[in-house]
Tab-separated table of C-alpha atoms and ligand atoms in Angstrom:
chain	number	residue	atom	x	y	z
A	1	MET	CA	-27.581	-7.584	9.337
A	2	LYS	CA	-24.240	-8.681	7.566
A	3	PRO	CA	-21.247	-6.894	9.167
A	4	ALA	CA	-20.373	-5.330	5.832
A	5	ASP	CA	-24.055	-3.659	5.786
A	6	ASN	CA	-23.005	-2.274	9.274
A	7	GLN	CA	-19.957	-0.846	7.740
A	8	ALA	CA	-21.852	0.326	4.735
A	9	LYS	CA	-23.828	2.843	6.952
A	10	GLU	CA	-20.765	4.444	8.037
A	11	ARG	CA	-18.713	7.116	5.979
A	12	LEU	CA	-15.708	5.594	4.276
A	13	CYS	CA	-12.617	6.553	6.215
A	14	SER	CA	-9.022	5.441	6.238
A	15	LEU	CA	-8.300	7.299	9.496
A	16	CYS	CA	-5.627	9.229	7.528
A	17	GLY	CA	-5.413	11.822	10.261
A	18	LEU	CA	-6.331	14.972	8.020
A	19	CYS	CA	-9.514	15.769	10.055
A	20	MET	CA	-8.268	14.906	13.384
A	21	VAL	CA	-6.817	18.479	14.009
A	22	ASN	CA	-8.221	21.850	15.023
A	23	SER	CA	-6.591	24.365	12.519
A	24	TRP	CA	-9.047	23.564	9.880
A	25	SER	CA	-12.595	22.202	9.888
A	26	VAL	CA	-13.574	18.515	9.213
A	27	LYS	CA	-15.729	19.983	6.555
A	28	GLU	CA	-12.721	21.097	4.861
A	29	SER	CA	-10.782	17.805	5.367
A	30	ILE	CA	-13.681	15.843	3.958
A	31	GLN	CA	-14.137	17.986	0.917
A	32	GLY	CA	-11.305	16.670	-0.812
A	33	CYS	CA	-11.144	13.240	0.672
A	34	VAL	CA	-10.620	10.547	-1.729
A	35	PHE	CA	-13.532	8.705	-0.503
A	36	THR	CA	-15.499	11.888	-1.230
A	37	ILE	CA	-14.133	12.791	-4.887
A	38	GLY	CA	-12.802	9.392	-6.013
A	39	TRP	CA	-9.585	8.094	-6.983
A	40	LEU	CA	-7.230	9.197	-9.607
A	41	GLY	CA	-8.922	11.028	-12.732
A	42	LYS	CA	-8.620	14.793	-12.320
A	43	GLN	CA	-6.347	14.274	-9.264
A	44	GLU	CA	-3.935	12.227	-11.763
A	45	VAL	CA	-4.146	15.110	-14.228
A	46	ALA	CA	-3.133	17.636	-11.356
A	47	VAL	CA	0.024	15.657	-11.064
A	48	PHE	CA	0.889	14.563	-14.239
A	49	GLY	CA	-0.938	16.851	-16.625
A	50	ARG	CA	-2.696	13.669	-18.049
A	51	GLU	CA	-4.388	10.633	-16.905
A	52	ARG	CA	-2.748	7.237	-17.365
A	53	ALA	CA	-2.788	5.974	-20.917
A	54	GLN	CA	-5.669	3.207	-21.208
A	55	ASP	CA	-3.869	1.532	-23.952
A	56	ASP	CA	-0.640	1.073	-22.180
A	57	PRO	CA	-1.039	-2.183	-20.369
A	58	ASP	CA	1.674	-1.374	-17.678
A	59	GLU	CA	1.016	2.154	-17.108
A	60	MET	CA	-2.704	1.388	-16.945
A	61	LEU	CA	-2.186	-0.942	-13.639
A	62	PHE	CA	1.101	0.753	-12.298
A	63	GLY	CA	0.272	4.390	-12.751
A	64	ILE	CA	2.472	6.855	-14.708
A	65	SER	CA	6.244	6.700	-14.006
A	66	ARG	CA	9.426	7.791	-15.907
A	67	GLU	CA	11.625	5.170	-14.654
A	68	ARG	CA	11.199	1.589	-12.775
A	69	PHE	CA	13.844	-0.559	-11.367
A	70	VAL	CA	14.543	-3.009	-8.740
A	71	GLY	CA	17.068	-1.835	-5.980
A	72	ARG	CA	18.339	-2.215	-2.596
A	73	MET	CA	20.432	-0.227	-0.167
A	74	LYS	CA	24.084	-1.326	-0.463
A	75	ASN	CA	24.092	-1.146	3.302
A	76	PRO	CA	20.533	-1.842	4.588
A	77	LEU	CA	19.322	0.006	7.668
A	78	PRO	CA	19.147	-2.078	10.788
A	79	ASP	CA	15.671	-3.339	12.037
A	80	ILE	CA	13.922	-2.554	8.829
A	81	GLN	CA	12.084	-5.582	7.179
A	82	PHE	CA	13.405	-4.406	3.632
A	83	THR	CA	16.717	-2.245	3.003
A	84	GLY	CA	15.146	1.139	4.101
A	85	ILE	CA	15.130	3.033	0.662
A	86	ILE	CA	12.335	5.305	1.909
A	87	THR	CA	14.054	5.999	5.235
A	88	SER	CA	17.401	6.921	3.580
A	89	ILE	CA	15.555	9.154	1.018
A	90	ALA	CA	14.042	11.127	3.940
A	91	ARG	CA	17.086	11.034	5.887
A	92	LYS	CA	19.109	12.950	2.776
A	93	ALA	CA	16.257	14.901	1.895
A	94	PHE	CA	16.649	16.411	5.507
A	95	GLU	CA	20.180	16.568	5.748
A	96	THR	CA	20.630	18.257	2.210
A	97	GLY	CA	18.168	20.958	3.319
A	98	LEU	CA	15.724	19.708	0.508
A	99	VAL	CA	13.031	19.463	3.270
A	100	ASP	CA	12.929	20.950	6.632
A	101	ALA	CA	10.565	18.240	7.934
A	102	VAL	CA	9.239	14.805	7.231
A	103	ALA	CA	5.582	13.754	7.997
A	104	THR	CA	5.716	9.902	8.842
A	105	LEU	CA	5.158	7.518	11.823
A	106	HIS	CA	7.007	6.263	14.800
A	107	ARG	CA	6.102	3.329	16.572
A	108	SER	CA	3.538	3.740	19.439
A	109	PRO	CA	4.777	2.729	22.832
A	110	GLU	CA	1.412	0.847	23.289
A	111	ASP	CA	2.130	-1.617	20.765
A	112	TYR	CA	5.121	-2.070	18.566
A	113	PHE	CA	3.059	-2.338	15.330
A	114	PHE	CA	0.884	0.729	16.135
A	115	PRO	CA	1.801	3.838	14.344
A	116	MET	CA	2.376	7.300	16.180
A	117	PRO	CA	2.112	10.403	13.662
A	118	VAL	CA	5.526	12.504	13.849
A	119	LEU	CA	6.798	15.443	12.110
A	120	ALA	CA	10.423	14.321	12.164
A	121	ARG	CA	12.786	17.321	12.413
A	122	SER	CA	16.074	15.652	13.151
A	123	THR	CA	17.958	12.736	11.646
A	124	ALA	CA	17.376	10.745	14.761
A	125	GLU	CA	13.677	11.043	14.445
A	126	ILE	CA	13.857	10.236	10.723
A	127	LEU	CA	15.784	7.120	11.388
A	128	ALA	CA	13.377	5.957	14.168
A	129	SER	CA	10.369	6.221	11.452
A	130	GLY	CA	11.399	3.197	9.264
A	131	GLY	CA	9.586	-0.030	9.010
A	132	SER	CA	6.247	-1.126	8.502
A	133	LYS	CA	3.259	-0.405	10.897
A	134	PRO	CA	0.651	-2.596	9.292
A	135	VAL	CA	-2.375	-0.760	10.564
A	136	LEU	CA	-4.174	2.309	9.388
A	137	ALA	CA	-2.191	5.259	10.333
A	138	GLN	CA	-2.939	9.091	10.989
A	139	THR	CA	-0.059	10.406	9.051
A	140	LEU	CA	-1.629	13.465	7.977
A	141	ALA	CA	-2.253	14.596	11.502
A	142	SER	CA	1.131	16.028	11.170
A	143	LEU	CA	0.286	18.422	8.600
A	144	GLU	CA	-1.193	20.625	11.067
A	145	LYS	CA	2.225	20.714	13.021
A	146	ALA	CA	3.947	21.646	9.894
A	147	TYR	CA	1.325	24.505	9.047
A	148	LYS	CA	1.753	25.765	12.575
A	149	GLN	CA	5.400	25.456	12.566
A	150	GLY	CA	5.769	27.442	9.374
A	151	ILE	CA	7.360	24.469	7.499
A	152	LYS	CA	7.760	25.420	3.822
A	153	ARG	CA	9.458	22.402	2.375
A	154	LEU	CA	7.915	19.329	3.510
A	155	LEU	CA	8.271	15.383	2.650
A	156	VAL	CA	5.092	13.375	3.454
A	157	ILE	CA	5.551	9.347	3.442
A	158	GLY	CA	2.371	7.554	3.094
A	159	ALA	CA	-0.166	4.786	1.495
A	160	SER	CA	-2.112	5.988	-1.346
A	161	CYS	CA	-5.115	7.451	0.623
A	162	HIS	CA	-2.545	9.726	2.656
A	163	VAL	CA	-1.097	10.790	-0.855
A	164	GLN	CA	-4.144	11.695	-2.598
A	165	ASN	CA	-5.542	13.383	0.624
A	166	ALA	CA	-2.588	15.531	1.143
A	167	ARG	CA	-2.231	16.763	-2.511
A	168	GLU	CA	-5.873	17.458	-2.822
A	169	PHE	CA	-5.943	19.390	0.624
A	170	GLN	CA	-2.927	21.555	-0.509
A	171	ARG	CA	-4.503	22.487	-3.792
A	172	ARG	CA	-8.108	23.137	-2.489
A	173	PHE	CA	-7.231	25.286	0.972
A	174	PRO	CA	-4.762	28.013	1.690
A	175	TYR	CA	-3.076	26.342	4.774
A	176	LEU	CA	-0.164	24.475	2.879
A	177	ARG	CA	-0.547	25.989	-0.390
A	178	ASP	CA	2.971	27.871	-0.397
A	179	VAL	CA	4.435	24.441	0.825
A	180	GLU	CA	7.096	22.701	-1.439
A	181	LEU	CA	5.678	19.238	-1.024
A	182	TYR	CA	7.501	16.132	-1.792
A	183	VAL	CA	5.821	12.702	-1.543
A	184	VAL	CA	7.212	9.248	-1.119
A	185	GLY	CA	4.499	6.355	-1.329
A	186	ILE	CA	4.208	2.833	-0.255
A	187	PRO	CA	2.216	0.500	-2.252
A	188	CYS	CA	-0.446	-0.668	0.243
A	189	THR	CA	-3.463	-2.978	0.453
A	190	ASP	CA	-5.641	-4.653	2.995
A	191	ASN	CA	-4.761	-2.664	5.847
A	192	VAL	CA	-6.384	-3.434	9.106
A	193	ASN	CA	-8.042	-1.328	11.951
A	194	PRO	CA	-5.534	-1.106	14.987
A	195	LYS	CA	-8.437	-2.675	17.237
A	196	HIS	CA	-8.360	-5.870	15.239
A	197	PHE	CA	-4.546	-6.245	14.730
A	198	ARG	CA	-3.536	-8.295	17.544
A	199	PHE	CA	-6.529	-10.795	17.188
A	200	ILE	CA	-5.374	-11.254	13.687
A	201	LEU	CA	-1.745	-11.510	14.121
A	202	SER	CA	-2.369	-13.888	17.099
A	203	LYS	CA	-4.279	-16.114	14.637
A	204	ILE	CA	-1.432	-16.056	11.975
A	205	SER	CA	1.583	-16.534	14.092
A	206	ARG	CA	2.560	-19.106	16.842
A	207	SER	CA	3.846	-16.290	18.844
A	208	HIS	CA	2.591	-13.073	18.084
A	209	GLU	CA	4.273	-11.203	20.724
A	210	THR	CA	7.608	-11.816	19.337
A	211	VAL	CA	6.957	-10.685	15.882
A	212	ARG	CA	8.843	-7.788	14.802
A	213	HIS	CA	8.471	-7.882	10.852
A	214	TYR	CA	5.098	-9.103	9.156
A	215	GLU	CA	4.487	-9.011	5.447
A	216	PHE	CA	2.522	-10.997	2.694
A	217	MET	CA	5.074	-11.728	0.512
A	218	GLN	CA	5.339	-12.986	-3.284
A	219	ASP	CA	5.760	-16.656	-2.344
A	220	PHE	CA	2.116	-17.017	-1.193
A	221	THR	CA	3.047	-17.007	2.418
A	222	VAL	CA	3.098	-14.612	5.221
A	223	HIS	CA	6.709	-13.840	6.493
A	224	LEU	CA	7.054	-13.219	10.112
A	225	ARG	CA	10.269	-12.333	11.286
A	226	HIS	CA	10.625	-12.805	15.259
A	227	VAL	CA	12.718	-11.036	17.783
A	228	ASP	CA	15.162	-13.757	17.794
A	229	GLY	CA	15.727	-13.543	14.070
A	230	SER	CA	13.912	-16.656	13.151
A	231	LEU	CA	11.457	-16.683	10.249
A	232	GLU	CA	7.985	-18.188	10.388
A	233	ARG	CA	6.200	-18.516	7.041
A	234	VAL	CA	2.703	-19.061	7.029
A	235	PRO	CA	0.950	-19.978	3.556
A	236	PHE	CA	-1.997	-17.816	2.642
A	237	PHE	CA	-3.779	-21.181	2.120
A	238	SER	CA	-3.304	-22.007	5.693
A	239	LEU	CA	-4.652	-18.812	7.145
A	240	PRO	CA	-7.951	-19.245	9.296
A	241	LYS	CA	-11.151	-18.144	7.630
A	242	GLU	CA	-11.987	-15.912	10.481
A	243	ILE	CA	-9.221	-13.288	9.712
A	244	SER	CA	-10.950	-12.469	6.509
A	245	SER	CA	-14.310	-12.225	7.795
A	246	ALA	CA	-16.122	-9.007	6.851
A	247	GLU	CA	-15.838	-7.124	10.012
A	248	LEU	CA	-12.215	-7.598	10.161
A	249	LEU	CA	-11.324	-6.343	6.543
A	250	THR	CA	-11.605	-2.606	6.458
A	251	SER	CA	-14.346	-0.962	4.252
A	252	CYS	CA	-11.910	1.718	3.141
A	253	CYS	CA	-9.225	-0.547	1.801
A	254	ARG	CA	-11.773	-2.667	-0.023
A	255	SER	CA	-12.743	0.735	-1.569
A	256	CYS	CA	-9.239	1.525	-2.649
A	257	PHE	CA	-8.195	1.674	-6.267
A	258	ASP	CA	-4.622	2.864	-6.212
A	259	TYR	CA	-2.420	-0.098	-4.888
A	260	CYS	CA	0.618	1.233	-6.379
A	261	ASN	CA	0.218	4.612	-4.910
A	262	SER	CA	0.433	6.410	-8.350
A	263	LEU	CA	0.284	9.942	-7.070
A	264	ALA	CA	3.474	9.786	-5.181
A	265	ASP	CA	6.638	11.257	-6.500
A	266	ILE	CA	8.209	8.094	-6.093
A	267	THR	CA	6.846	4.814	-4.901
A	268	VAL	CA	9.099	2.120	-3.159
A	269	GLY	CA	7.511	-1.297	-2.411
A	270	TYR	CA	8.804	-4.840	-2.752
A	271	PHE	CA	6.176	-7.020	-4.586
A	272	GLY	CA	7.587	-6.216	-8.157
A	273	ALA	CA	11.196	-7.263	-7.031
A	274	PRO	CA	12.717	-10.836	-6.864
A	275	LEU	CA	11.990	-12.467	-3.674
A	276	ASP	CA	15.257	-13.042	-1.796
A	277	ILE	CA	15.059	-13.121	1.959
A	278	GLU	CA	18.654	-12.092	2.456
A	279	LYS	CA	18.782	-9.289	-0.126
A	280	MET	CA	15.265	-8.017	0.429
A	281	TYR	CA	15.076	-6.467	-3.055
A	282	GLN	CA	12.840	-3.646	-3.541
A	283	TRP	CA	10.905	-2.286	-6.514
A	284	VAL	CA	10.980	1.588	-7.365
A	285	LEU	CA	8.830	3.721	-9.543
A	286	VAL	CA	9.991	7.202	-10.148
A	287	ARG	CA	7.068	9.173	-11.254
A	288	THR	CA	7.887	12.851	-11.270
A	289	ASN	CA	10.846	15.546	-11.474
A	290	LYS	CA	10.738	15.638	-7.618
A	291	GLY	CA	10.860	11.849	-7.617
A	292	GLU	CA	13.891	11.953	-9.559
A	293	GLU	CA	15.425	14.433	-7.233
A	294	LEU	CA	14.693	12.136	-4.309
A	295	ARG	CA	16.379	9.152	-6.167
A	296	LYS	CA	19.242	11.006	-7.033
A	297	LEU	CA	19.832	11.615	-3.241
A	298	ILE	CA	20.569	8.104	-2.576
A	299	ALA	CA	22.016	7.068	-5.970
A	300	GLY	CA	25.594	6.261	-4.605
A	301	GLU	CA	24.003	4.154	-1.789
A	302	LEU	CA	21.784	2.227	-3.907
A	303	GLU	CA	22.332	-0.983	-5.969
A	304	THR	CA	19.959	-1.149	-8.940
A	305	PHE	CA	18.954	-4.080	-11.220
A	306	PRO	CA	16.646	-4.360	-14.174
A	307	GLU	CA	12.987	-5.311	-13.455
A	308	THR	CA	11.876	-9.006	-14.222
A	309	SER	CA	8.821	-10.620	-15.079
A	310	GLU	CA	8.044	-14.433	-15.509
A	311	GLY	CA	4.994	-16.612	-15.909
A	312	ASP	CA	1.450	-15.744	-16.688
A	313	ARG	CA	-1.129	-14.287	-14.360
A	314	THR	CA	-4.112	-14.751	-16.625
A	315	ALA	CA	-5.182	-18.112	-15.498
A	316	PHE	CA	-4.632	-17.078	-12.141
A	317	VAL	CA	-6.787	-14.011	-12.284
A	318	LYS	CA	-9.471	-15.854	-14.323
A	319	GLN	CA	-9.519	-18.528	-11.478
A	320	TYR	CA	-10.209	-15.656	-8.858
A	321	ALA	CA	-12.754	-13.877	-11.138
A	322	LYS	CA	-14.897	-17.084	-11.162
A	323	LYS	CA	-16.773	-15.965	-7.887
A	324	PHE	CA	-17.641	-12.673	-9.038
A	325	ARG	CA	-18.779	-14.007	-12.389
A	326	GLY	CA	-21.303	-16.098	-11.253
A	327	ASP	CA	-20.503	-18.965	-13.786
A	328	GLY	CA	-18.248	-20.903	-11.030
A	329	LYS	CA	-16.671	-20.957	-7.834
A	330	ASP	CA	-13.061	-20.143	-6.718
A	331	GLU	CA	-12.286	-23.556	-5.371
A	332	MET	CA	-9.185	-22.159	-3.648
A	333	GLN	CA	-11.691	-19.807	-1.675
A	334	MET	CA	-14.224	-22.621	-1.025
A	335	ALA	CA	-11.684	-25.036	0.419
A	336	GLY	CA	-11.258	-24.805	4.209
A	337	PRO	CA	-7.457	-23.890	5.538
A	338	MET	CA	-4.841	-26.286	4.569
A	339	SER	CA	-2.416	-27.729	7.201
A	340	ILE	CA	0.572	-25.705	7.088
A	341	GLU	CA	2.569	-28.472	5.423
A	342	ASP	CA	0.108	-28.898	2.650
A	343	GLY	CA	-0.270	-24.953	2.460
A	344	LEU	CA	3.705	-24.611	2.136
A	345	HIS	CA	3.700	-27.283	-0.806
A	346	MET	CA	0.793	-25.428	-2.458
A	347	ALA	CA	2.645	-22.086	-2.053
A	348	GLU	CA	5.873	-23.529	-3.283
A	349	ARG	CA	4.041	-24.941	-6.388
A	350	LEU	CA	2.227	-21.781	-7.178
A	351	TYR	CA	5.339	-19.585	-6.753
A	352	GLN	CA	7.593	-22.061	-9.022
A	353	THR	CA	4.716	-22.095	-11.766
A	354	GLY	CA	3.206	-18.681	-11.003
A	355	PRO	CA	3.576	-15.215	-11.749
A	356	ARG	CA	6.775	-13.572	-10.596
A	357	GLY	CA	8.295	-9.913	-10.696
A	358	LEU	CA	5.958	-7.510	-12.500
A	359	GLU	CA	3.649	-10.442	-13.508
A	360	PHE	CA	2.907	-10.854	-9.760
A	361	VAL	CA	2.260	-7.270	-9.529
A	362	ARG	CA	-0.168	-7.343	-12.322
A	363	TYR	CA	-1.875	-10.375	-10.630
A	364	ALA	CA	-1.946	-8.604	-7.319
A	365	ILE	CA	-3.506	-5.408	-8.841
A	366	GLU	CA	-5.947	-6.932	-11.018
A	367	THR	CA	-7.394	-9.246	-8.445
A	368	HIS	CA	-7.746	-6.284	-5.636
A	369	LEU	CA	-9.286	-4.345	-8.484
A	370	ILE	CA	-11.837	-6.736	-9.120
A	371	ARG	CA	-12.744	-7.579	-5.594
A	372	ASN	CA	-12.935	-3.848	-4.563
A	373	TYR	CA	-15.155	-3.000	-7.628
A	374	TYR	CA	-17.773	-5.637	-6.364
A	375	PHE	CA	-17.458	-4.572	-2.930
A	376	VAL	CA	-18.217	-1.021	-3.701
A	377	LYS	CA	-20.995	-2.069	-6.134
A	378	GLU	CA	-22.585	-4.110	-3.244
A	379	ASN	CA	-21.968	-1.839	-0.304
A	380	TYR	CA	-21.700	1.645	-1.681
A	381	PRO	CA	-23.831	1.614	-4.942
A	382	GLN	CA	-24.223	5.417	-4.733
A	383	LEU	CA	-20.322	5.888	-4.745
A	384	LEU	CA	-19.443	3.465	-7.520
A	385	ALA	CA	-19.194	6.171	-10.350
A	386	THR	CA	-17.131	8.544	-8.319
A	387	LEU	CA	-14.895	6.170	-6.625
A	388	VAL	CA	-13.849	3.884	-9.428
A	389	PRO	CA	-11.181	5.158	-11.974
A	390	LYS	CA	-11.597	4.254	-15.677
A	391	HIS	CA	-8.857	1.579	-16.051
A	392	VAL	CA	-11.044	-0.716	-13.608
A	393	HIS	CA	-13.453	-1.215	-16.186
A	394	ARG	CA	-10.708	-2.171	-18.806
A	395	VAL	CA	-9.671	-4.933	-16.306
A	396	LEU	CA	-13.423	-6.103	-15.689
A	397	GLU	CA	-13.658	-6.363	-19.716
A	398	ALA	CA	-10.528	-8.444	-20.042
A	399	TYR	CA	-11.900	-10.991	-17.578
A	400	GLU	CA	-15.447	-10.838	-19.040
A	401	LEU	CA	-16.867	-9.469	-15.658
A	402	LYS	CA	-20.189	-7.627	-15.667
A	403	PRO	CA	-19.918	-3.925	-14.520
B	1	FAD	C1	-0.496	-2.098	5.307
B	1	FAD	C2	0.702	-2.057	4.272
B	1	FAD	C3	0.437	-3.056	3.343
B	1	FAD	C4	1.424	-3.010	2.346
B	1	FAD	N1	1.365	-3.706	1.304
B	1	FAD	C5	2.407	-4.002	0.281
B	1	FAD	C6	2.408	-4.650	-0.775
B	1	FAD	O1	1.329	-5.264	-0.924
B	1	FAD	N2	3.169	-4.648	-1.685
B	1	FAD	C7	4.479	-4.050	-1.671
B	1	FAD	O2	5.469	-3.839	-2.359
B	1	FAD	N3	4.559	-3.047	-0.500
B	1	FAD	C8	3.601	-3.025	0.544
B	1	FAD	N4	3.834	-2.194	1.657
B	1	FAD	C9	4.876	-1.363	1.849
B	1	FAD	C10	6.150	-2.173	2.407
B	1	FAD	O3	5.790	-2.836	3.484
B	1	FAD	C11	7.367	-1.225	2.626
B	1	FAD	O4	7.136	-0.167	3.318
B	1	FAD	C12	8.133	-0.649	1.528
B	1	FAD	O5	8.629	-1.906	0.698
B	1	FAD	C13	9.098	0.382	1.621
B	1	FAD	O6	10.296	-0.392	2.195
B	1	FAD	P1	11.442	0.484	2.735
B	1	FAD	O7	12.524	-0.438	3.457
B	1	FAD	O8	12.126	1.286	1.734
B	1	FAD	O9	10.728	1.500	3.830
B	1	FAD	P2	11.375	1.808	5.232
B	1	FAD	O10	12.635	2.683	5.114
B	1	FAD	O11	10.990	1.065	6.476
B	1	FAD	O12	10.055	3.119	5.369
B	1	FAD	C14	8.700	2.742	5.301
B	1	FAD	C15	7.831	4.237	5.676
B	1	FAD	O13	6.415	3.721	5.627
B	1	FAD	C16	6.006	4.495	6.814
B	1	FAD	N5	4.721	3.543	6.998
B	1	FAD	C17	4.781	2.364	7.864
B	1	FAD	N6	3.538	1.943	7.885
B	1	FAD	C18	2.735	2.740	7.419
B	1	FAD	C19	1.280	2.728	7.350
B	1	FAD	N7	0.567	1.976	7.776
B	1	FAD	N8	0.816	3.962	6.624
B	1	FAD	C20	1.749	4.813	6.065
B	1	FAD	N9	2.990	4.847	6.254
B	1	FAD	C21	3.629	3.843	6.785
B	1	FAD	C22	7.003	4.364	7.641
B	1	FAD	O14	6.758	5.384	8.909
B	1	FAD	C23	8.341	4.890	6.867
B	1	FAD	O15	8.370	6.223	6.811
B	1	FAD	C24	2.898	-2.233	2.528
B	1	FAD	C25	2.904	-1.445	3.663
B	1	FAD	C26	1.806	-1.337	4.513
B	1	FAD	C27	1.977	-0.403	5.832
């Protein structure tokens, strides 16, 4: 039996934390779960009053927004791989009384990269929540604490599965109905189960124990910042095959169709921003009135810049799509891992000639939508119609892929 078949027998679950509590039943948590009711569609209408326009190419891929820009904190927070826009928003939202608590993550004492859900109720607790924990995280377990503590104004920070599940849970059930909910989203893809994380990192880095920041970046390399400040760059093309084996990739992330976290009030990522390892620019999408309120909280502390877009992703996506069309092979995928030196040359060439800024985001989103569509089709055919939002079909059509 293939490992993917093993996983397909299990219910899709991103360990979001909503059903790991006692105050409501697992049945209630699962009823509105994104892996039960599907991505976007009616949930998008519930937030924005409409679904994303299928004839607006950017809205179709990035989701509905009212303002997008590149930005960075003028005074970046320490020990955070980017500049800490999200943590700064959370801090201000708490200190100005806009919210009484923030559902987010601390680092677990067990492992620097493992998350520990926290309902932060002080500035110190909020500041301690910054930085990436690149494994599946039980953020929504804190909704129970908020419920028990009678919190009425709550900020939730999460990946798209957290965001969709939190919003739907609030709509469906009485527990959090009278809570004023603010939501900050991170773009997220290809997260891993904590039990596999150290194995994966040890295969990527020359010294996984000393890694403090770890991110797959726009220059086709993994950036690993070590505790001594040094930066190790490992080209995607030099990664060992075993870390992309079916049992290491989570089925839930391969069944995700919302890379850009489109139901958040504001999304803060990096992949649409120019790459600069000193400035660490970020990409911000303000989506709702509440998102605008959150952005304004840190307006004086933010430097902002217009978005940029360079290159043409089409040939890259077409190349990637080949393996799903059955009329050719993705040569890059077929070849074994390159030496670091060759991989760095390849990454540099692609970065110089390939998609950058918004065009890089379009490339990343389209390739993930295509891959995930065929993953669900093969492994969860009974969920295909439910899980897959409309715009995915437009992407398949654009690359002449069969649904
Ligand atoms: C698995 C993963 C994949 C990602 N992939 C991309 C990507 O492809 N493109 C992109 O632009 N951005 C991606 N991000 C987001 C990126 O790492 C930064 O979080 C984002 O750029 C915000 O930076 P910041 O300095 O403003 O955030 P910070 O101020 O550091 O705040 C980050 C917030 O996110 C929370 N957080 C950390 N890890 C998780 C987690 N696993 N689940 C839920 N919440 C978490 C933290 O607790 C904190 O509240 C990814 C993040 C994760 C965890």
